[in-house]
Coordinates of N, CA and C and ligand atoms in Angstrom, one line a residue:
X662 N 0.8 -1.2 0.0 CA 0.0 0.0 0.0 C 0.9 1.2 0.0
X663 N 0.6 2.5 -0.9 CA 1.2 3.6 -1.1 C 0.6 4.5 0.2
X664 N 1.6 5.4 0.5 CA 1.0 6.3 1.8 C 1.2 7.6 0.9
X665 N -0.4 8.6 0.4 CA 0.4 9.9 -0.2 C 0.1 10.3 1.3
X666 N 0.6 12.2 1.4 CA 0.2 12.7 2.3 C -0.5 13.7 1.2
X667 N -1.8 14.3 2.3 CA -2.9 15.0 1.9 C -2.4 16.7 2.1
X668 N -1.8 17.2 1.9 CA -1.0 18.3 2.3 C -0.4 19.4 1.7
X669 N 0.0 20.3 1.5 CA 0.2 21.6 0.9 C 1.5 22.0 2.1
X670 N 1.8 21.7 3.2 CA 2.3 22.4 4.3 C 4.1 21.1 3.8
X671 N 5.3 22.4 3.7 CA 6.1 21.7 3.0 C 6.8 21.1 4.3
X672 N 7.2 21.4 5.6 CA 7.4 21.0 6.9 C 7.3 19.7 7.4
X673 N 5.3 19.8 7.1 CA 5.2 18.5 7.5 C 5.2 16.9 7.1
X674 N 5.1 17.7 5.1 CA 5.6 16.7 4.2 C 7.2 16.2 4.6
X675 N 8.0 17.3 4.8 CA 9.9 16.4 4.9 C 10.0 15.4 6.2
X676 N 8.9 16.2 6.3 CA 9.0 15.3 8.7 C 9.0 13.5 8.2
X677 N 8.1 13.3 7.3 CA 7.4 12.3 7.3 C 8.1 11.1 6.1
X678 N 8.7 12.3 5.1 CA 9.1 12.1 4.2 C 10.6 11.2 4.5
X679 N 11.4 12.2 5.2 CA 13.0 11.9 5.9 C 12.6 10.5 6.7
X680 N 11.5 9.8 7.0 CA 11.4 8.8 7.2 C 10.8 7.3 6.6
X681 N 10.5 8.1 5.0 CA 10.5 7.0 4.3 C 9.1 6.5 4.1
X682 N 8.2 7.5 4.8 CA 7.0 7.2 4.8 C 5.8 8.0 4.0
X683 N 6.6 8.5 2.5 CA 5.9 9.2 1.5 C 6.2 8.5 0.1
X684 N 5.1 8.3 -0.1 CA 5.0 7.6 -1.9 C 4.4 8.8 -2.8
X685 N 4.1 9.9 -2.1 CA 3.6 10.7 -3.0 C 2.5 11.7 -2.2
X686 N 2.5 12.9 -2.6 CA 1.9 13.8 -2.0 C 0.1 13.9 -3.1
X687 N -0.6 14.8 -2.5 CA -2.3 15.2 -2.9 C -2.4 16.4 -2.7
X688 N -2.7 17.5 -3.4 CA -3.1 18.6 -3.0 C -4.2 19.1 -3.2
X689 N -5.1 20.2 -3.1 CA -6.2 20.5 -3.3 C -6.1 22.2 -3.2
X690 N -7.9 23.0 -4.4 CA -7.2 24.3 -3.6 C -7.4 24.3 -2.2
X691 N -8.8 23.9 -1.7 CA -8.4 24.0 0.0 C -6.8 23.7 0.5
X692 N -6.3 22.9 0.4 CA -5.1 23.1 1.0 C -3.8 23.9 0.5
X693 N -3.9 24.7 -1.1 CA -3.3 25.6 -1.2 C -4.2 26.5 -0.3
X694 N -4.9 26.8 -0.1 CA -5.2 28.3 0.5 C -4.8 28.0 1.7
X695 N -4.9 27.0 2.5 CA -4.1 27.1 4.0 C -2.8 27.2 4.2
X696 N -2.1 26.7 3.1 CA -1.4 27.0 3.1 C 0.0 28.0 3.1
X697 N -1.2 29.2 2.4 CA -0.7 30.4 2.5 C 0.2 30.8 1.1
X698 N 0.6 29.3 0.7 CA 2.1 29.8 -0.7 C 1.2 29.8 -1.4
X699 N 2.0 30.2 -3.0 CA 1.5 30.3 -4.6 C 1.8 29.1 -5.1
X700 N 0.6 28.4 -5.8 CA 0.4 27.3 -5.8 C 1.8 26.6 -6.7
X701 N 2.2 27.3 -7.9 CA 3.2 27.0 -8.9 C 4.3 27.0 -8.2
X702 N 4.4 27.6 -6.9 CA 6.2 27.5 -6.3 C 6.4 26.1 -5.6
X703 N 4.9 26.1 -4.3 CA 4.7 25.3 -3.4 C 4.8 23.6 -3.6
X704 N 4.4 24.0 -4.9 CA 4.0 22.6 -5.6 C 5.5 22.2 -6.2
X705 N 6.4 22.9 -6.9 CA 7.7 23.1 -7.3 C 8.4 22.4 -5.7
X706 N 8.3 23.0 -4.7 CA 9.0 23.1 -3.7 C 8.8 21.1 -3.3
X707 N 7.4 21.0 -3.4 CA 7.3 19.7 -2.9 C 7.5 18.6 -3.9
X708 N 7.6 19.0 -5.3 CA 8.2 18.0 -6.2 C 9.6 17.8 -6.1
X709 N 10.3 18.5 -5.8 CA 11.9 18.6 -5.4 C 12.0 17.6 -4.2
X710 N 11.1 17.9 -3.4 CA 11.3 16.5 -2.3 C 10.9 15.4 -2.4
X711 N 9.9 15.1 -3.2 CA 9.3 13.5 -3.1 C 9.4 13.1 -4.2
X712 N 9.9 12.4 -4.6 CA 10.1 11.5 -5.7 C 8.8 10.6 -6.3
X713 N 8.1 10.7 -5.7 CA 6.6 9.7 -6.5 C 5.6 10.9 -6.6
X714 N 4.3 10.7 -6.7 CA 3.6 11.3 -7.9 C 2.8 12.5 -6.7
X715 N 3.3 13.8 -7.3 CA 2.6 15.2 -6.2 C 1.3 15.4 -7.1
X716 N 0.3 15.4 -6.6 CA -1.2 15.8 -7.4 C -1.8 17.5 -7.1
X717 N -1.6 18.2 -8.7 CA -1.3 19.3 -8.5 C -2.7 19.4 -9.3
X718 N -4.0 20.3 -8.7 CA -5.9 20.1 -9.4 C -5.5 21.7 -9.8
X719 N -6.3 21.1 -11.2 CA -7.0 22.5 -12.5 C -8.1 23.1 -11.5
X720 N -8.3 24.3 -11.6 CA -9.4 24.9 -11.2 C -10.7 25.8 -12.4
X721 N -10.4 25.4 -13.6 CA -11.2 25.6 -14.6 C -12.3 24.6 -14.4
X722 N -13.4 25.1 -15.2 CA -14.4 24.0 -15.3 C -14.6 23.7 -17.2
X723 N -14.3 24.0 -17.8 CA -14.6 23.9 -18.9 C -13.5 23.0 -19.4
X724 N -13.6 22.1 -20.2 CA -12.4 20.9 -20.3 C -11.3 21.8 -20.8
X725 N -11.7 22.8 -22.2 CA -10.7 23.2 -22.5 C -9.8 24.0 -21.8
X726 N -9.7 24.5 -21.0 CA -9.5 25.1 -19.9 C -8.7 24.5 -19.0
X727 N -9.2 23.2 -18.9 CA -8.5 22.5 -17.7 C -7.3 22.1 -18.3
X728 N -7.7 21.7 -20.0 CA -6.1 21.1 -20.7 C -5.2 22.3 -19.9
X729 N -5.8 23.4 -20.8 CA -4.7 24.4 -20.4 C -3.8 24.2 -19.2
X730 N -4.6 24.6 -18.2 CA -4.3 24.6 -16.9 C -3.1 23.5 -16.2
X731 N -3.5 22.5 -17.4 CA -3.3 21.0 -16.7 C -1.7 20.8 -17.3
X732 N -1.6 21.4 -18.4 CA -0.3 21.6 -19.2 C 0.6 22.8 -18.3
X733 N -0.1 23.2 -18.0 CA 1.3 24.2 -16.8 C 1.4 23.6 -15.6
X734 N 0.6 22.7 -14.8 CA 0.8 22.3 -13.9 C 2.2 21.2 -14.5
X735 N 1.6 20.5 -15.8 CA 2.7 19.4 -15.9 C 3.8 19.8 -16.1
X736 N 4.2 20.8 -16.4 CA 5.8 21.5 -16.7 C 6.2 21.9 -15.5
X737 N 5.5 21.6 -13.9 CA 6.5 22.0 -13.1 C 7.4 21.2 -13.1
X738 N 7.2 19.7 -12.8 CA 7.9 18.7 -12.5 C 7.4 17.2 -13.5
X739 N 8.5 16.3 -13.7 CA 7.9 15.1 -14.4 C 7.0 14.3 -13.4
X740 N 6.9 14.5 -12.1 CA 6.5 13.5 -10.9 C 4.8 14.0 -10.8
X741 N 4.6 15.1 -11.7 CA 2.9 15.8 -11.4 C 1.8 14.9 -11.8
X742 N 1.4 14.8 -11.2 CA -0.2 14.3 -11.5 C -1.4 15.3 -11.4
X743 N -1.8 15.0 -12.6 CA -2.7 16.2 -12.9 C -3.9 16.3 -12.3
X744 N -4.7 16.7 -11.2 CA -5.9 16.8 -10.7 C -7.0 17.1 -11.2
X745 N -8.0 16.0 -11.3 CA -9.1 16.7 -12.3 C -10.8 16.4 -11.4
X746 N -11.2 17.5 -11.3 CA -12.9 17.2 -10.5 C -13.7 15.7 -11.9
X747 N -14.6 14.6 -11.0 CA -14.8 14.1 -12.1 C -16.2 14.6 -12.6
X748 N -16.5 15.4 -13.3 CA -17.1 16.1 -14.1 C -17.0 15.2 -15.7
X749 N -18.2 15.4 -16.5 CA -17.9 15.5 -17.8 C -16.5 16.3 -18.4
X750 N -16.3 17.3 -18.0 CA -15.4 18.0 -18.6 C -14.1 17.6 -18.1
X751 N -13.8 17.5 -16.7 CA -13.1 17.1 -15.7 C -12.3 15.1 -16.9
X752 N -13.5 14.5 -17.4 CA -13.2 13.2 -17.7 C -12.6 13.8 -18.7
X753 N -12.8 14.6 -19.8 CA -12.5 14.8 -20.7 C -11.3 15.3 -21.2
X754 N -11.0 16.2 -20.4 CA -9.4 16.3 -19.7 C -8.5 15.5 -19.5
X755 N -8.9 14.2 -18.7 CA -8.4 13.0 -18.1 C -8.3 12.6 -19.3
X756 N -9.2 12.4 -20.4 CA -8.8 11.1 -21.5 C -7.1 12.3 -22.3
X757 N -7.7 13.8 -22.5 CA -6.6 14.2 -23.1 C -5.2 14.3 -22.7
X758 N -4.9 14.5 -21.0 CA -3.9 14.5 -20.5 C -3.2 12.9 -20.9
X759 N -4.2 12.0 -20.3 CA -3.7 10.0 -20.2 C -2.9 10.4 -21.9
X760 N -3.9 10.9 -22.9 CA -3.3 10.4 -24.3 C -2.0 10.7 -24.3
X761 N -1.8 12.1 -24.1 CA -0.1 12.5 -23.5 C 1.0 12.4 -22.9
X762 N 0.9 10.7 -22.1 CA 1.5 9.9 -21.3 C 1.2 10.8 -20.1
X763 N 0.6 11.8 -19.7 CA 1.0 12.2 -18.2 C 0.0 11.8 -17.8
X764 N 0.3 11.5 -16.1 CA -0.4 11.3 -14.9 C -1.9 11.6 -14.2
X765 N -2.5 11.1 -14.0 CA -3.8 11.9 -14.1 C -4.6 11.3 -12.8
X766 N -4.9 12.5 -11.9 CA -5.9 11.7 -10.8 C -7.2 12.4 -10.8
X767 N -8.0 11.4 -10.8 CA -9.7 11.9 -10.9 C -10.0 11.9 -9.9
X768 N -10.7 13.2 -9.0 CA -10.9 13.8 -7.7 C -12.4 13.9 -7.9
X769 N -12.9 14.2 -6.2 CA -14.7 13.8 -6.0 C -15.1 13.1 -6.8
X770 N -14.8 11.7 -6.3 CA -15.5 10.7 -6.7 C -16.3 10.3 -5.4
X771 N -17.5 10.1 -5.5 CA -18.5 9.7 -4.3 C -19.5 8.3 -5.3
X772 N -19.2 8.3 -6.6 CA -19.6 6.8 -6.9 C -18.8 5.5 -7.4
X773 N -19.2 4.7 -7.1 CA -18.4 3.4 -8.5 C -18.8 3.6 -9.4
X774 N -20.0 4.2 -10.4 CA -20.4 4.4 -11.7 C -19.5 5.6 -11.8
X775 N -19.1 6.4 -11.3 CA -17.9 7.6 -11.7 C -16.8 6.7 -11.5
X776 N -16.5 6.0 -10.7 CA -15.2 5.5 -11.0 C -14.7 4.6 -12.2
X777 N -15.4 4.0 -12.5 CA -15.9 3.0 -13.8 C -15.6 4.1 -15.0
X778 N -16.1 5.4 -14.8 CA -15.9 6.0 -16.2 C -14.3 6.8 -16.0
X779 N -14.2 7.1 -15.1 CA -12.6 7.8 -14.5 C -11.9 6.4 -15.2
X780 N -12.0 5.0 -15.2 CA -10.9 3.8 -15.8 C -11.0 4.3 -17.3
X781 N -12.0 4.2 -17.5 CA -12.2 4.3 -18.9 C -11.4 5.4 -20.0
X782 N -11.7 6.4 -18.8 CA -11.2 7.6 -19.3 C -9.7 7.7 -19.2
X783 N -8.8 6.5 -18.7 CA -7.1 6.7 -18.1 C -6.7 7.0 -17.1
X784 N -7.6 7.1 -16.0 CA -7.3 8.5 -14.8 C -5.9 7.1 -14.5
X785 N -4.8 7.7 -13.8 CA -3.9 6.5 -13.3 C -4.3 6.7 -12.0
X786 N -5.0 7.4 -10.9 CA -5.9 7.5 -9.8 C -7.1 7.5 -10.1
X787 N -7.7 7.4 -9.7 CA -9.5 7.7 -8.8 C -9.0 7.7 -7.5
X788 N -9.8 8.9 -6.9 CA -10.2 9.5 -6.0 C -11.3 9.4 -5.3
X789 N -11.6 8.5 -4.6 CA -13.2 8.1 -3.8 C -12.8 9.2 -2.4
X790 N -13.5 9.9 -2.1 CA -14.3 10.9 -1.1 C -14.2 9.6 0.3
X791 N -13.8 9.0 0.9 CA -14.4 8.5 1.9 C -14.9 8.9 3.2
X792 N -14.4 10.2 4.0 CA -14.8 11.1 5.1 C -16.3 11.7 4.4
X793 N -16.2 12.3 3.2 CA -17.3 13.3 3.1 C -18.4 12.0 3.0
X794 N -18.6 11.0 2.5 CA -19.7 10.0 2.3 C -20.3 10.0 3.4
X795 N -18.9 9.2 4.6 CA -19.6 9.5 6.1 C -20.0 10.6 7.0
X796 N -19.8 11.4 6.1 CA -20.2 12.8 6.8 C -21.8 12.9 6.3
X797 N -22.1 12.6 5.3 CA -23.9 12.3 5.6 C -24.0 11.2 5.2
X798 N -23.4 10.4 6.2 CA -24.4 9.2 6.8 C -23.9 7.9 5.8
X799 N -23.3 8.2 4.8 CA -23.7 6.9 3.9 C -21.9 5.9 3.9
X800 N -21.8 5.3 2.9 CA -20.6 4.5 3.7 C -19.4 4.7 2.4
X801 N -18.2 5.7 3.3 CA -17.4 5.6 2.6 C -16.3 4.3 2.2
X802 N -16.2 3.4 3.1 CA -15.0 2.3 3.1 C -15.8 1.3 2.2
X803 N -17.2 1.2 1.9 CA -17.9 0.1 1.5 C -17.8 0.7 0.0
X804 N -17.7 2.4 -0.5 CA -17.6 2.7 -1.9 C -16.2 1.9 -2.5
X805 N -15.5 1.9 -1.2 CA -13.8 1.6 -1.8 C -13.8 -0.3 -1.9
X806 N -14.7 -0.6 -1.3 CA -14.6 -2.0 -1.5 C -15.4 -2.3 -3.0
X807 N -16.6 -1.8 -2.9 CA -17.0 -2.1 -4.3 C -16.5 -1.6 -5.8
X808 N -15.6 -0.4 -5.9 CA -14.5 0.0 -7.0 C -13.7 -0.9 -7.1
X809 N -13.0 -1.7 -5.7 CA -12.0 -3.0 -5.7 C -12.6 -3.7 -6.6
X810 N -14.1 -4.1 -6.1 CA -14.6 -5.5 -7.3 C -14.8 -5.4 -8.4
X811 N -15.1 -4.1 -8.5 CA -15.6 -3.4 -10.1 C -14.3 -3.3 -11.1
X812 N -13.0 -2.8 -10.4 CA -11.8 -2.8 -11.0 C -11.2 -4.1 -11.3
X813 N -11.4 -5.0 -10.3 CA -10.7 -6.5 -10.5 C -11.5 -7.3 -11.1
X814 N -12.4 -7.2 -11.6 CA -13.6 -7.8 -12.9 C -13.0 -7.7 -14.1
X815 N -12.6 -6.2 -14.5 CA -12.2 -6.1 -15.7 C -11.0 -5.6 -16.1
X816 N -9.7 -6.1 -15.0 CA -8.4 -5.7 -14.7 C -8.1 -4.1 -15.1
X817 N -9.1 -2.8 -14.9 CA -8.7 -1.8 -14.9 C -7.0 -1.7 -14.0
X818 N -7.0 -1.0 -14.8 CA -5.5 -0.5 -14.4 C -5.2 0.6 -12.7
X819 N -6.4 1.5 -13.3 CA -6.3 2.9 -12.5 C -6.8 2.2 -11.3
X820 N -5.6 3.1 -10.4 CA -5.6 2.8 -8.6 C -6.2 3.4 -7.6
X821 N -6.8 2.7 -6.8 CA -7.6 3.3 -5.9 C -7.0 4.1 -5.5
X822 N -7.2 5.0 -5.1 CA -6.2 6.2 -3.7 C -7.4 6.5 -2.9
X823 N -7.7 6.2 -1.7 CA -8.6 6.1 -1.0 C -8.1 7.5 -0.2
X824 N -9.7 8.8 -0.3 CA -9.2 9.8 0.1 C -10.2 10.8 0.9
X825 N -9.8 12.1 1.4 CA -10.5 12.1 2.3 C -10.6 11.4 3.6
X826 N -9.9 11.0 4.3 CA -9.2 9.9 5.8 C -9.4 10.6 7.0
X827 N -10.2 10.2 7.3 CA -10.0 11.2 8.9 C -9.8 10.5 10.2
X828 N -9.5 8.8 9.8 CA -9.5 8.5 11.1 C -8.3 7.3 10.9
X829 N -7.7 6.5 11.8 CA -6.6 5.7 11.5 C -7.4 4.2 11.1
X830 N -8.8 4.0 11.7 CA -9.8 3.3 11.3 C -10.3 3.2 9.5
X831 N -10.1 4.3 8.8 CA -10.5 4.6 8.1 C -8.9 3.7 6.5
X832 N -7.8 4.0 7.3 CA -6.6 3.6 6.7 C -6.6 1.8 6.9
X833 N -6.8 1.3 8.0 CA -6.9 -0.5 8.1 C -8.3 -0.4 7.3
X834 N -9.1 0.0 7.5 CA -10.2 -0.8 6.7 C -10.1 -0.6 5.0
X835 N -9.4 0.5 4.3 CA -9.3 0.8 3.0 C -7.7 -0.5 2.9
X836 N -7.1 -0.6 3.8 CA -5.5 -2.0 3.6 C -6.5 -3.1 3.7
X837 N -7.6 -3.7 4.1 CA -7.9 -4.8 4.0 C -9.1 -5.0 2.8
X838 N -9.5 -4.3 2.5 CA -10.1 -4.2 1.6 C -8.9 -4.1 0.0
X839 N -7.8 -3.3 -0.2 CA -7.0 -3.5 -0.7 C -7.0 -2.4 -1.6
X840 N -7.1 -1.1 -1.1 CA -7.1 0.4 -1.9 C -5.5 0.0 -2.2
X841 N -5.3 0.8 -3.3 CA -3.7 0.7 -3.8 C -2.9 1.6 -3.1
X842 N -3.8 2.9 -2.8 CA -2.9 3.9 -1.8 C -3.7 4.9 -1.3
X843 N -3.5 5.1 -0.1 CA -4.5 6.3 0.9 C -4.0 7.3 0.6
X844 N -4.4 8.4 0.5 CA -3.4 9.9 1.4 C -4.5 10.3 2.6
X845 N -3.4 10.8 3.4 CA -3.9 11.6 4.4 C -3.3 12.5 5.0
X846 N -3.9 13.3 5.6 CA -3.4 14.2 6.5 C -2.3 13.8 7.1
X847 N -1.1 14.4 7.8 CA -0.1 13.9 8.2 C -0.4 13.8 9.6
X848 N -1.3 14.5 10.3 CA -1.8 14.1 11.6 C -2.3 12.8 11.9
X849 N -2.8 12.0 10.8 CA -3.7 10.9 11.2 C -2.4 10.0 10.6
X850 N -1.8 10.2 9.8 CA -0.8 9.6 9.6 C 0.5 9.1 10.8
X851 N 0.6 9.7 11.7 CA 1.3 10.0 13.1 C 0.5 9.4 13.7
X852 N -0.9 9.5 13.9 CA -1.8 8.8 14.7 C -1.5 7.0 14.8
X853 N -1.1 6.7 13.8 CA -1.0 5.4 13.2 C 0.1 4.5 14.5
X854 N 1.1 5.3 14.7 CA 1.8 4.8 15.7 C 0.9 4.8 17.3
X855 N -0.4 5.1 17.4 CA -0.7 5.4 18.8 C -1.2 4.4 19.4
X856 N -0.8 4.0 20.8 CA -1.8 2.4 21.3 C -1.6 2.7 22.7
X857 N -2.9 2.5 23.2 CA -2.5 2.9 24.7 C -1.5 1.7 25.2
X858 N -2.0 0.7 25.0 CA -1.4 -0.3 25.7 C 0.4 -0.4 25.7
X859 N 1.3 0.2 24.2 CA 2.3 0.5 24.2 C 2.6 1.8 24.9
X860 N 2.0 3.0 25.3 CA 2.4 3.6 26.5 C 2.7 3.1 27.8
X861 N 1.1 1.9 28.0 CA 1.6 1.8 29.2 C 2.3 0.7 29.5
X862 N 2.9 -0.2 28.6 CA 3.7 -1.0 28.5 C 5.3 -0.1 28.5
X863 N 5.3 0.5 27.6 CA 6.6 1.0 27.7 C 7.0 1.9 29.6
X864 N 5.8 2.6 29.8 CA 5.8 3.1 31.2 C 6.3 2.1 31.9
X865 N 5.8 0.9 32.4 CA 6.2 -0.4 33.3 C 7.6 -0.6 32.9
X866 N 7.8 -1.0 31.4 CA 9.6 -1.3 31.3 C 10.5 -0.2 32.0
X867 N 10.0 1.0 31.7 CA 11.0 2.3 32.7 C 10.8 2.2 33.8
X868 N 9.7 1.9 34.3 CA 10.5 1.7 36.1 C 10.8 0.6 36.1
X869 N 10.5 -0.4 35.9 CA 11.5 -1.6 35.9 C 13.0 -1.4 35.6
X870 N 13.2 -0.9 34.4 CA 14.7 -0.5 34.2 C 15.6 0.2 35.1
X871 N 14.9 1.1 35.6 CA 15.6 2.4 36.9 C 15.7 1.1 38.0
X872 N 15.1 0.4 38.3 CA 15.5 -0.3 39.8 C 16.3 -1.3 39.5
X873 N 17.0 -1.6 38.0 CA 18.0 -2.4 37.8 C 19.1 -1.7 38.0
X874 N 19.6 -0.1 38.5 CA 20.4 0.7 37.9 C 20.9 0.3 37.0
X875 N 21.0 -0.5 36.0 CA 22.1 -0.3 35.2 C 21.4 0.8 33.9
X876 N 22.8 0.6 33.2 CA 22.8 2.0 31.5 C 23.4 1.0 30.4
X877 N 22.7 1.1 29.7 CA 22.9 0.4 28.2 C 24.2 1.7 27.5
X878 N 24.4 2.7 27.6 CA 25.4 3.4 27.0 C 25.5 4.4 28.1
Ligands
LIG1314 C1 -7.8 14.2 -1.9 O1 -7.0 14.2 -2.8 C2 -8.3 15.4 -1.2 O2 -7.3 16.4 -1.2 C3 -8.7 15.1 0.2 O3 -8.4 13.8 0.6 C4 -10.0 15.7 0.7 O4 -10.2 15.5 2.1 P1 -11.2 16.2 3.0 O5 -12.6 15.7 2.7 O6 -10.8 15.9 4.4 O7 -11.1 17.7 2.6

């Protein structure tokens, strides 16, 4: 399984990165705007660091438009993946970029009939929504399991990226199901190390250790 991180913030991308725990970054405009940079530097800045695929989204709605758009994003770096809403126009974009060999991830997906047409179209991502589903009520992890079946029926190529993550529940249930790669926030991504019981396990080895006085170095 690929780990992107969901992020714009270049800090917390190296934190995570210098550990070996980035296959590729996701960006969005919400997280250019938090992030305060210009989208063409920031995006520059984070292809320099990560070596797998940074997802940099058109903000046009009109296909032709988005080519445009989508052809300046691709000249930051060869590692870009072009971000596209899946829209009619959005797909249409996706079939023109794929024809051009570049990279292409199809964003707000909330169905498998949109995902189904995102294959069709070349996306080398789809993008399933999984937070926002659950956010009214309906089931994000069960969209990602039924894209798995739908994709492995007819050996589609394009990989899940299971997105949208808000909880460390949300990352084991998309690995057992068998999403190709999550992104997430880098907070929930850190979360991943957390267990009470290794706190209070490790707590007991330290006083145990102090009443042996000894020092390992
Ligand atoms: C994916 O590429 C999106 O940037 C992201 O996962 C959206 O997550 P959100 O629903 O938490 O904004």
């Amino acid at each position: 399984m690929k780990f992107f991180v969901d992020t714009a913030d270049v800090p917390s991308i190296k934190e995570l990165n210098d550990l070996g725990m980035v296959d590729g970054v996701t960006t969005n405009p919400s997280l250019i705007l938090k992030s305060g940079r210009d989208i063409l530097e920031v995006t520059k800045e984070i292809c320099d660091m990560v070596s797998g695929p940074v997802s940099a989204e058109v903000v046009a709605t009109e296909a032709k438009d988005m080519i445009a758009e989508g052809m300046k994003l691709a000249k930051i770096a060869s590692n870009i993946a072009i971000k596209v809403p899946l829209t009619w126009d959005g797909l249409t974009a996706c079939k023109a970029f794929a024809s051009e060999g570049h990279m292409v991830n199809v964003t707000l997906c909330f169905s498998a009939a949109q995902a189904i047409l995102a294959a069709k179209a070349g996306a080398t991502f789809i993008s399933p929504f999984i937070g926002r589903l659950d956010d009214i009520n309906l089931d994000g992890v069960q969209l990602i399991e039924d894209i798995r079946t739908i994709y492995d029926n007819y050996n589609f190529e394009t990989e899940i990226l299971a997105a949208s993550i808000r909880s460390v529940n949300h990352i084991t249930d998309v690995a057992r199901i068998g999403a190709d790669v999550i992104t997430a926030p880098p907070s929930v991504i850190k979360a991943m190390a957390n267990h009470p019981l290794t706190d209070k396990g490790l707590d007991q080895f330290m006083k145990d250790w102090a009443k042996t006085g000894q020092k390992i170095v």
